[in-house]
XYZ file of C-alpha atoms in Angstrom:
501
model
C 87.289 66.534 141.630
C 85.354 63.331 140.738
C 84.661 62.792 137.280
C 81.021 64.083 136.660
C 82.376 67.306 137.422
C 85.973 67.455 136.632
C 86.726 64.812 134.146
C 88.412 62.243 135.632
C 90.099 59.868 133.728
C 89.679 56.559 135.559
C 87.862 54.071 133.104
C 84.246 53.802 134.431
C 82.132 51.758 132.486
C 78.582 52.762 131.355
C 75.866 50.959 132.494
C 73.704 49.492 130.516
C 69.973 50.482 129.978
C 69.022 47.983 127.415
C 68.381 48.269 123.478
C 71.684 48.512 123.757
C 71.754 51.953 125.109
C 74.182 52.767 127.825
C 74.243 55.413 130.541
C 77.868 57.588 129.978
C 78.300 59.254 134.088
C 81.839 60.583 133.487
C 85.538 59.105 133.125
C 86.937 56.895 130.251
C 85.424 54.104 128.560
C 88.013 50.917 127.489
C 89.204 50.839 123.880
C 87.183 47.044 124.779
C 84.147 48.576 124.843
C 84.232 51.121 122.535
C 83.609 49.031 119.358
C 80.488 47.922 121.278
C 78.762 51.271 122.182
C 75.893 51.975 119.865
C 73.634 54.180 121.472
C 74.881 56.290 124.584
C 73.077 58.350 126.920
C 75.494 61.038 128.645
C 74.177 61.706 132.444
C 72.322 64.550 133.620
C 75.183 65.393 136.186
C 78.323 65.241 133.930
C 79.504 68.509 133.438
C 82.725 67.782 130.866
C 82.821 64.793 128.861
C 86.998 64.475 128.642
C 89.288 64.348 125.791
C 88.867 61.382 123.491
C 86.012 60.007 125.718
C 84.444 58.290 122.622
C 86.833 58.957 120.155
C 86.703 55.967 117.448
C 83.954 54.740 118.424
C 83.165 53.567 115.257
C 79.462 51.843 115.546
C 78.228 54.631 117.883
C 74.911 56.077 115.455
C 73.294 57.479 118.653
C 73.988 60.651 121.476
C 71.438 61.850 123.964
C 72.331 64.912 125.905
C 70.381 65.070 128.818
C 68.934 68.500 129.443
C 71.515 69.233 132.783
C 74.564 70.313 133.964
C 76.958 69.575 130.585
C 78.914 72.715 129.714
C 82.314 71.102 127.958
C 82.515 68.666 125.388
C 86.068 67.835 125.285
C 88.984 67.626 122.781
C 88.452 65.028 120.093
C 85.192 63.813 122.773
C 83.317 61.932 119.557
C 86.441 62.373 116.711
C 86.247 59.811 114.406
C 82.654 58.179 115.111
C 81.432 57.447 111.720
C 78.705 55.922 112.404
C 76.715 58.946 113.826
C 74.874 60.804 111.769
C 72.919 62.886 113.920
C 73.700 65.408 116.993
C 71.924 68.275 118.508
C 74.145 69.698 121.302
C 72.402 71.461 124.474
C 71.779 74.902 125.421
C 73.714 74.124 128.448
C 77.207 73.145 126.559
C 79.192 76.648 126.693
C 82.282 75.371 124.467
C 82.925 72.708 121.567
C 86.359 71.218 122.380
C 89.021 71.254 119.466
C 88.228 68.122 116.769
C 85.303 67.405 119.457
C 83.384 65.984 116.587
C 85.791 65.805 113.766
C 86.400 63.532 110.930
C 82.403 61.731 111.631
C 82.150 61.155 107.777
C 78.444 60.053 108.272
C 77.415 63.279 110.433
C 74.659 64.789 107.979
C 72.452 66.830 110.545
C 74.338 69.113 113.633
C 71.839 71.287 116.015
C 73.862 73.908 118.187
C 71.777 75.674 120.483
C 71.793 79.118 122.074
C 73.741 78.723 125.121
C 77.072 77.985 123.209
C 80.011 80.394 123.053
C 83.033 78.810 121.568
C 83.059 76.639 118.757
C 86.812 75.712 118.704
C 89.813 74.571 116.140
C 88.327 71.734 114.056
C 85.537 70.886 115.967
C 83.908 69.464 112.864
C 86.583 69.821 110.587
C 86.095 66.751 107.598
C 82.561 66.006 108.303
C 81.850 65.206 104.729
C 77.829 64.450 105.133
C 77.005 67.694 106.700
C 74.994 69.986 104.419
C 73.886 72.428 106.801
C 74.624 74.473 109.849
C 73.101 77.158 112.058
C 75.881 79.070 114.445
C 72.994 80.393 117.090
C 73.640 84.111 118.689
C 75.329 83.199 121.238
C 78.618 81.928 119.517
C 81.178 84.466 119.990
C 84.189 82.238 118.103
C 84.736 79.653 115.576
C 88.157 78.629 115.540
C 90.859 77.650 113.171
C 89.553 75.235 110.758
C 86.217 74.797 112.610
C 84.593 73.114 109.261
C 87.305 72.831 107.498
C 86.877 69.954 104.928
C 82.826 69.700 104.962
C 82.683 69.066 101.100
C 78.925 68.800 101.226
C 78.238 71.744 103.140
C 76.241 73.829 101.211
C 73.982 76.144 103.412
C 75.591 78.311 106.568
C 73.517 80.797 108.609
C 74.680 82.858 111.025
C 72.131 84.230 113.210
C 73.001 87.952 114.363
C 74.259 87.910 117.552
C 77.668 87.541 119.127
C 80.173 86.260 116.886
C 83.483 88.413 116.694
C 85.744 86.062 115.323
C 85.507 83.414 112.228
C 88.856 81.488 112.035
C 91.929 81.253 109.916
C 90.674 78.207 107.681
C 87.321 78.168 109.446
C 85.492 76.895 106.134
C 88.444 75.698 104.170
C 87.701 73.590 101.478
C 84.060 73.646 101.845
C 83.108 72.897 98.287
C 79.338 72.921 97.962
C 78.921 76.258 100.027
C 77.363 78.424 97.745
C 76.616 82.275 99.632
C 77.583 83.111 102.754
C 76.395 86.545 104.792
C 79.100 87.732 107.556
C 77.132 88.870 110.134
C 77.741 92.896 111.628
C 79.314 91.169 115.190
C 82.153 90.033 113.086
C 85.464 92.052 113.800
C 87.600 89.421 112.414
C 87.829 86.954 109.348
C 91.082 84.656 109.168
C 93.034 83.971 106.456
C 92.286 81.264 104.146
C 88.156 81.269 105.485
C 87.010 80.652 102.206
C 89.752 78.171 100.284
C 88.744 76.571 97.705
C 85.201 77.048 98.235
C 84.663 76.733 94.676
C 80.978 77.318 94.089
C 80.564 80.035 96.430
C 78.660 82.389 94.318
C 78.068 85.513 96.662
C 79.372 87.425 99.501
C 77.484 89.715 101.997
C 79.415 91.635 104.500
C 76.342 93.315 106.853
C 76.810 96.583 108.406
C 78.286 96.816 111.268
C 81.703 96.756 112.720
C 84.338 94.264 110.392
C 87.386 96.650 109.539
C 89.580 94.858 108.047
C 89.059 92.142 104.694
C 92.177 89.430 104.684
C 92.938 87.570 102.115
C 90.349 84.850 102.748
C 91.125 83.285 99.510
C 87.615 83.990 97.545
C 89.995 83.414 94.431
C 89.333 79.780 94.723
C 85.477 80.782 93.818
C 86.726 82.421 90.855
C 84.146 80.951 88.128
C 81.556 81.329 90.826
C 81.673 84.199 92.824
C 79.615 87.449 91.299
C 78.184 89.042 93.748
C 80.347 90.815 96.686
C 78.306 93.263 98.777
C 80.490 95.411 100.923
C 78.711 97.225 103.592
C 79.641 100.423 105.753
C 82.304 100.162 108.428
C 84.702 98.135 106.317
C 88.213 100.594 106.187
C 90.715 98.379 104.869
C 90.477 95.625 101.864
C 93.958 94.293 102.051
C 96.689 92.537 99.684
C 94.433 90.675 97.055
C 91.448 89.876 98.885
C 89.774 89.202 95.740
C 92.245 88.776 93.469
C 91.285 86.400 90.389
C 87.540 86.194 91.085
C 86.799 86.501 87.446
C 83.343 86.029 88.063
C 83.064 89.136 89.692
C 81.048 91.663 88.026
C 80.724 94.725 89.949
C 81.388 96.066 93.419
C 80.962 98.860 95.698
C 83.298 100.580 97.870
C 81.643 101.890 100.827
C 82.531 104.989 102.021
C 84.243 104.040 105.006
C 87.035 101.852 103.384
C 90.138 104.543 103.241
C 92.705 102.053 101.695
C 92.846 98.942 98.769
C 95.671 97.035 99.588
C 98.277 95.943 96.446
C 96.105 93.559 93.927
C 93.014 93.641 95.709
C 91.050 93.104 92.769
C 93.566 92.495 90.363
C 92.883 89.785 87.693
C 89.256 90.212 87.522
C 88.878 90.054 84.140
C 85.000 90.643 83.892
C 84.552 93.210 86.980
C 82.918 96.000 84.108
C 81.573 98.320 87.194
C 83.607 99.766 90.353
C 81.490 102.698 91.826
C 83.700 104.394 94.949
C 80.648 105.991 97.011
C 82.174 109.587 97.557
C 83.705 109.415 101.526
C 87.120 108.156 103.112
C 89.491 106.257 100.455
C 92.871 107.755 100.266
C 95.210 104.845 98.710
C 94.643 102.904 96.027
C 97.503 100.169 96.024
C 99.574 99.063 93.525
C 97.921 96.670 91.168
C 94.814 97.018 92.709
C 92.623 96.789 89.355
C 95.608 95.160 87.373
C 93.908 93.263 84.462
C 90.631 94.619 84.899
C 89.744 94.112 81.009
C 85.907 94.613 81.169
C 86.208 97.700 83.021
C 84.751 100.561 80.969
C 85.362 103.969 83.455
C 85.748 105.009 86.696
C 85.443 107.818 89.159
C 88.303 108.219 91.617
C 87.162 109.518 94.963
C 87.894 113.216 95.847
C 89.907 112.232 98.939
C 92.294 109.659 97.101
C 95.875 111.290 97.530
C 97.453 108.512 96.244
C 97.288 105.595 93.110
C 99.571 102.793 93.205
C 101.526 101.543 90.457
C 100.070 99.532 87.790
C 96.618 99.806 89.653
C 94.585 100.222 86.145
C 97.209 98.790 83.958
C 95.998 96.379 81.429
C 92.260 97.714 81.757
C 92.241 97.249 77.650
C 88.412 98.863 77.911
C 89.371 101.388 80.110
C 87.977 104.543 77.981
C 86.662 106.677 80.818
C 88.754 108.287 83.800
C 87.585 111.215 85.943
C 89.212 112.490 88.719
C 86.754 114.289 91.555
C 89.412 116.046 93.290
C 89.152 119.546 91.774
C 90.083 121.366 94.571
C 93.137 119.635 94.570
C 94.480 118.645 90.785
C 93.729 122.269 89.173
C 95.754 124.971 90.398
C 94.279 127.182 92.697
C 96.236 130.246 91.908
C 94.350 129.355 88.450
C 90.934 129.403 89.903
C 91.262 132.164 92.181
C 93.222 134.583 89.542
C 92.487 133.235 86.323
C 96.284 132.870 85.413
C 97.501 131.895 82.249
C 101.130 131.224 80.801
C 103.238 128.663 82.115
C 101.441 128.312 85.617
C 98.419 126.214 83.790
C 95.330 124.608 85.310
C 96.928 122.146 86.517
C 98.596 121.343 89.967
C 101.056 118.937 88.133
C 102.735 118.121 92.257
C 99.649 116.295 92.835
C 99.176 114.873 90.007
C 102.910 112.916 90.494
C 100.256 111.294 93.526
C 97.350 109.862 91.049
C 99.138 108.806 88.086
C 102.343 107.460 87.668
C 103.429 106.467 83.887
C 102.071 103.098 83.565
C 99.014 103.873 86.586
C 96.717 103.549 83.070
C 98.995 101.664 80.730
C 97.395 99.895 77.850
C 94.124 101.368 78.543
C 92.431 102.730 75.593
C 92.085 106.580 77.132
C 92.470 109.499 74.720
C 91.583 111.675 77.739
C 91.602 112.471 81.593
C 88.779 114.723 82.975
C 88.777 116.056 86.168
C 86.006 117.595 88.482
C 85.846 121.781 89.176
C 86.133 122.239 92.569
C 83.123 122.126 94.598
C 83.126 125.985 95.571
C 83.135 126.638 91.598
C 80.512 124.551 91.272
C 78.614 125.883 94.351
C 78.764 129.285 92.964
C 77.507 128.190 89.561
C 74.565 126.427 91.533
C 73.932 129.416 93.704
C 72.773 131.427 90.488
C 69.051 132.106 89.045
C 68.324 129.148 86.820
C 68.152 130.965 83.699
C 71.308 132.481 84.105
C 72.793 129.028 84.746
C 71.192 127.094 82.395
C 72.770 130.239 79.997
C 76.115 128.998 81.035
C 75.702 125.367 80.779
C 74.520 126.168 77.089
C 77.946 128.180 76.946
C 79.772 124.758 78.144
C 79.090 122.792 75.483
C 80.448 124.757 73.555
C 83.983 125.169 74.923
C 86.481 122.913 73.526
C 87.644 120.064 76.601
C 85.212 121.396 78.834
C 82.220 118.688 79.746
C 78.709 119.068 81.334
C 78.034 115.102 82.986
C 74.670 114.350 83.677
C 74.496 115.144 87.385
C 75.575 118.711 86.476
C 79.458 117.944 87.907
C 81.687 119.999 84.958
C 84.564 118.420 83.414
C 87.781 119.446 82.209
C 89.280 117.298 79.582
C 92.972 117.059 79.779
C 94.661 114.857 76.656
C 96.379 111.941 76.859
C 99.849 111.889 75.914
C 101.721 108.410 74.837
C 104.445 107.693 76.470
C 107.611 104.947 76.282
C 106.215 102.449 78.955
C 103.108 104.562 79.448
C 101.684 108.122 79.512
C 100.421 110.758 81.082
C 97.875 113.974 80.226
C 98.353 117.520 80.105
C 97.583 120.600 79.008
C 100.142 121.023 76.369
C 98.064 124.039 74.353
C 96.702 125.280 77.185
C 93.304 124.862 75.133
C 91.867 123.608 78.621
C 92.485 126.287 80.697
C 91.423 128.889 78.260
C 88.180 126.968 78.321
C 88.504 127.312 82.348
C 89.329 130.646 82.206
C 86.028 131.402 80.368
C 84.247 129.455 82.439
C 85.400 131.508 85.320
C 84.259 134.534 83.553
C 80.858 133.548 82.878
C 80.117 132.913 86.769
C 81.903 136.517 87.989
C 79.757 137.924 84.986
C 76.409 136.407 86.219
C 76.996 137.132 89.934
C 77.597 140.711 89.076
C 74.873 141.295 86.683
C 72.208 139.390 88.421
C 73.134 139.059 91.857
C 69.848 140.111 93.883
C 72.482 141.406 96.634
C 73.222 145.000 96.117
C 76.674 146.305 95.814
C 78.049 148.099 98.644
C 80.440 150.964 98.750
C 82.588 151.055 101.563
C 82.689 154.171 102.489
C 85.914 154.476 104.866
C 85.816 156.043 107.791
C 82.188 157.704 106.979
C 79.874 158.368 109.487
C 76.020 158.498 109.739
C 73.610 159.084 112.717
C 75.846 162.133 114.235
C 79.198 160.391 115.244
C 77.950 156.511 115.382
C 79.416 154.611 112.493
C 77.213 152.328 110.333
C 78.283 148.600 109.628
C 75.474 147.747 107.955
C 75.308 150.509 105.391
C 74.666 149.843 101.929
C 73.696 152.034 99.186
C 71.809 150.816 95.683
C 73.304 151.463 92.768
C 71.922 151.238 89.165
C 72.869 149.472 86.027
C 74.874 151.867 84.532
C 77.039 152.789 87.441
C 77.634 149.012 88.351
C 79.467 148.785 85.431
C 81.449 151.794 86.412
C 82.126 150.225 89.415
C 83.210 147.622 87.408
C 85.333 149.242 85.280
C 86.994 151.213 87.939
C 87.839 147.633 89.834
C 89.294 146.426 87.124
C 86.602 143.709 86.672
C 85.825 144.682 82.813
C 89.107 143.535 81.322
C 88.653 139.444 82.616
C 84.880 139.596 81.920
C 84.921 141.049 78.666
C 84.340 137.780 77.072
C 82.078 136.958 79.349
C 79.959 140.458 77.775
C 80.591 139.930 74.931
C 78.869 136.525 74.819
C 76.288 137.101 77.518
């Protein structure tokens, strides 16, 4: 292949065009002439300007693509030229080879134009001028270390589009950047993305399809970085992926993510608000809030079967913990039966799961509270509003039961002080007495006011000759529904209920 198309090496010098401009038509320029190039014009039929073509060329302050046939700008094509300050690259060039314009010191103003699809490793890796950058739609990469070392690069925009993949490293030590919004395209962000971008202030992640959150080093932003919005789709937040960001104030947890990876926030000392939007988490890793000391409560997810280690130890303003899993933490056989004795209210197997002995260490909690299960609470719901707003009078009432202000009930389990931690139980049973009265009050109120009459089964009856009737049912008046009551052995766990209706 001759040069213009395949880049041939042979030197070929450019011609001349005068004000010192000359005409680049493919192969290598002379290490002679390089110092001499100022202004070069690259041909409207080269298709791939080679590896190192004008690498070095250290007085070269001027490139004009030709609108044509360029698709590849090689490997370390313009590396070094610190004289240019200016490049706008042509919807025609497909791919950016690696270093292709690396280490231009004086490169303040890059245009990349829709048309290009790979931006590769350290293509403008320690171009300390440039301040600003637009990748267009149509990038689908940026490699390893792409701007890696752009001090002054304050300002990146990602137009929505194609990009997939942003680089291990890709804006490494990029010290002026000061927000950055990952756009939905974006499956994959490398490790180390963000070093020591030390002024970046806030982090969008748009809806769409990223699953997993690396370790991109947002630490390094630490007195900077207060704003992290998380957006649905994200599943995992791995190992420490913002570890140390103490300006971090408050974040979100979609409901998508299912699991925070060991220390993922850990060492945020002024994060105050962590709101889990009810959905998928189900692990919350070891250390994962460590050191949290402005955090004031929290509400674990109903679907979290497991708490790490240590993953709210040190939260010294940690005064507030409920637990939304109900259905799972109080014992069943409780709620169904209304036991009482040594079974308790709660499931104390599951419990093993949320909260090891130092899971809350040296937080300031006096106690636990944990969520009635949904079906409880559905009933409740389900009856006439004076009849439930008769009940919720009766909760505040019962000792370490709590009405919150969306309605949710609470059960209040003490905290008990351990050597190297603690735990909470129901030592007095106090709780589930409270429970158990609570479970009284509903049955009560469904029975007395239920709009839906009582039916007697009457086995093997028949009506209408010898056809049997599935849909009989017979009214039955006050005083014989408490018969019926009676007989069913319904008046001996509701008495209380009567007696305080």
């Amino acid at each position: 292949m001759d040069g213009n198309a395949s880049g041939d090496k042979r030197e070929r010098a450019p011609k001349q065009l005068g004000d010192e401009v000359f005409l680049y038509e493919g192969g290598e320029i002379s290490r002679e002439l390089r110092s001499e190039i100022t202004r070069v014009r690259i041909g409207p039929q080269v298709k791939y300007i080679p590896g190192g073509t004008f690498q070095s060329c250290c007085n070269l302050a001027e490139v004009q693509f030709d609108e044509g046939a360029l698709q590849v700008i090689g490997d370390y094509a313009f590396c070094g030229c610190n004289a240019l300050q200016e490049v706008t690259i042509p919807p025609s060039v497909i791919m950016l080879g690696r270093c292709a314009f690396a280490s231009c010191s004086n490169l303040a103003n890059v245009l990349l134009a829709v048309g290009l699809q790979i931006i590769e490793n350290s293509a403008f890796s320690q171009c300390s001028s440039l301040q600003q950058v637009t990748i267009p739609t149509s990038v689908t990469e940026l490699g390893i270390g792409a701007f890696r070392g752009c001090i002054n690069l304050a300002e990146v925009q990602f137009d929505e589009g194609a990009l997939q993949v942003i680089g291990v490293d890709a804006f490494n030590g990029c010290k002026a950047m000061q927000q950055v919004a990952i756009p939905s395209s974006v499956t994959q962000v490398g490790k180390r993305a963000f070093r020591y971008c030390i002024k970046l202030a806030e982090v969008q992640f748009d809806e769409g399809v990223l699953e997993v959150i690396g370790d991109m080093h947002l630490k390094d932003a630490k007195r900077n970085l207060a704003n992290v919005l998380l957006a649905v789709g994200l599943q995992i937040i791995e190992n420490s992926a913002f570890s140390q960001c103490s300006s971090l104030q408050q974040v979100a947890i979609p409901s998508s993510v299912t699991e925070l990876g060991t220390g993922a926030f850990k060492g945020c000392i002024n994060l105050a608000e962590v709101q889990f939007v009810e959905g998928a988490l189900q692990v919350i890793g070891v250390d994962a809030f460590n050191g949290c000391k402005a955090m004031h409560q929290v509400a674990i997810p109903s679907n979290v079967t497991k708490v790490g280690k240590r993953a709210f130890w040190d939260c010294t303003n940690l005064a507030k913990v409920i637990l939304l899993g109900g259905e799972r933490l109080l014992n069943r056989g409780f709620l169904d039966r209304g036991l009482s004795g040594d079974e308790g209210a709660l499931n104390i197997g599951m419990l093993k799961k949320l909260n090891n002995v130092n899971t809350f260490r040296d937080c300031p909690l006096t106690t636990v509270k944990i969520s009635i299960p949904r079906a409880l609470s559905e009933r409740m719901a389900r009856l006439p509003l004076k009849c439930k707003l008769s009940i919720e009078g009766r909760i505040r009432e019962l000792d370490r039961l709590e009405l919150a202000q969306d309605g949710t009930v609470l059960a209040c389990f003490p905290v008990r002080r351990l050597l190297g931690g603690m735990d909470f139980k129901d030592a007095d049973n106090q709780t589930a007495e409270s429970l158990h009265q609570l479970l009284r009050l509903i049955s009560f109120r469904e029975l007395k006011d239920s709009s839906i009459l009582i039916e007697l089964a009457m086995w093997k009856s028949r009506f209408d000759e010898d056809r049997a009737r599935a849909d009989c049912r017979i009214s039955i008046p006050d005083p014989a529904k408490s018969l019926i009551m009676e007989y069913s052995g319904f008046m001996d766990f509701l008495e209380p209920a009567i007696e305080g209706a």
